Coordinates of C-alpha atoms in Angstrom, one line a residue:
X1 CA -51.7 -12.7 27.6
X2 CA -49.1 -10.9 25.6
X3 CA -47.1 -8.0 27.9
X4 CA -44.9 -5.2 27.2
X5 CA -42.0 -6.0 30.0
X6 CA -39.3 -4.3 30.7
X7 CA -35.8 -6.2 30.4
X8 CA -32.1 -5.6 30.7
X9 CA -29.8 -5.7 27.6
X10 CA -26.8 -7.9 28.2
X11 CA -25.2 -8.5 24.9
X12 CA -25.6 -6.9 21.4
X13 CA -24.9 -8.3 18.1
X14 CA -25.5 -7.9 14.4
X15 CA -27.0 -10.9 12.9
X16 CA -27.3 -11.2 9.1
X17 CA -27.9 -7.4 9.1
X18 CA -30.0 -7.4 12.2
X19 CA -29.1 -5.8 15.4
X20 CA -30.1 -8.1 18.0
X21 CA -30.0 -8.3 21.9
X22 CA -29.6 -10.7 24.8
X23 CA -32.4 -9.3 26.9
X24 CA -32.9 -10.2 30.9
X25 CA -36.4 -10.1 31.6
X26 CA -35.9 -11.0 35.1
X27 CA -33.8 -13.5 35.5
X28 CA -35.6 -14.9 32.1
X29 CA -33.0 -14.1 28.7
X30 CA -34.4 -13.8 25.5
X31 CA -33.1 -12.5 22.0
X32 CA -34.9 -9.1 21.1
X33 CA -34.6 -7.4 17.9
X34 CA -33.1 -3.7 18.4
X35 CA -34.5 -2.4 15.0
X36 CA -36.6 0.0 16.7
X37 CA -34.0 1.1 19.1
X38 CA -30.8 0.8 17.2
X39 CA -29.0 3.3 19.7
X40 CA -29.9 0.9 22.6
X41 CA -26.3 -0.1 24.1
X42 CA -25.6 -3.1 26.9
X43 CA -26.9 -2.8 30.3
X44 CA -29.6 0.2 29.3
X45 CA -33.3 -0.9 29.9
X46 CA -36.1 -1.3 26.9
X47 CA -39.6 -2.1 27.0
X48 CA -40.0 -4.8 25.0
X49 CA -43.1 -6.4 22.9
X50 CA -43.2 -9.7 21.0
X51 CA -39.6 -9.6 20.4
X52 CA -38.6 -6.4 19.7
X53 CA -37.4 -3.6 21.9
X54 CA -40.1 -0.4 21.3
X55 CA -39.0 2.0 24.0
X56 CA -35.9 2.9 26.2
X57 CA -36.9 2.7 30.0
X58 CA -34.9 3.8 32.9
X59 CA -33.0 1.3 35.6
X60 CA -36.0 2.3 38.5
X61 CA -38.6 2.2 36.2
X62 CA -38.1 -1.2 35.0
X63 CA -37.1 -2.8 38.1
X64 CA -40.1 -1.4 39.9
X65 CA -42.4 -3.1 37.0
X66 CA -40.3 -6.1 37.2
X67 CA -41.3 -6.7 40.4
X68 CA -44.5 -5.8 39.8
X69 CA -44.8 -8.1 37.7
X70 CA -43.3 -10.8 39.5
X71 CA -45.8 -10.3 42.6
X72 CA -48.8 -10.5 39.9
X73 CA -47.3 -13.4 38.9
X74 CA -47.8 -11.9 35.0
X75 CA -43.8 -12.8 34.5
X76 CA -44.7 -16.7 34.9
X77 CA -47.8 -16.4 32.6
X78 CA -45.9 -14.3 29.9
X79 CA -42.5 -16.5 29.9
X80 CA -44.2 -20.0 31.1
X81 CA -43.1 -22.2 33.9
X82 CA -40.4 -21.0 35.7
X83 CA -39.2 -24.1 36.7
X84 CA -38.2 -24.8 33.1
X85 CA -36.8 -21.4 32.5
X86 CA -33.5 -22.0 34.5
X87 CA -33.6 -18.8 35.6
X88 CA -33.7 -17.4 39.5
X89 CA -37.4 -18.1 39.6
X90 CA -36.9 -21.8 39.2
X91 CA -34.6 -22.0 41.7
X92 CA -36.5 -20.5 44.3
X93 CA -34.9 -17.2 44.7
X94 CA -37.1 -14.1 44.0
X95 CA -36.2 -11.1 41.7
X96 CA -34.5 -9.3 44.6
X97 CA -32.3 -12.0 45.2
X98 CA -31.4 -12.7 42.2
X99 CA -30.2 -9.2 41.7
X100 CA -27.9 -9.4 44.8

């Protein structure tokens, strides 16, 4: 399954004329293209699908969605084995514990 997942922008940079971001999806960090949301800023949340940020999202909605996806096992399904990700899921931490 290929989900649209909310993530928080950690860093933004221009790579060969393309605006790219490092985005945290509840402990899994991926590179994302920001060309569809050129005014997205560090600290904001966006819905990401197949490596593209598609829509800005408020923090509360993003956190609720990430928690729901985690509880349903969809983050693991989307991003693979959490033990291999190096994120908090691999350490046994819950999403809430990782935020603290």
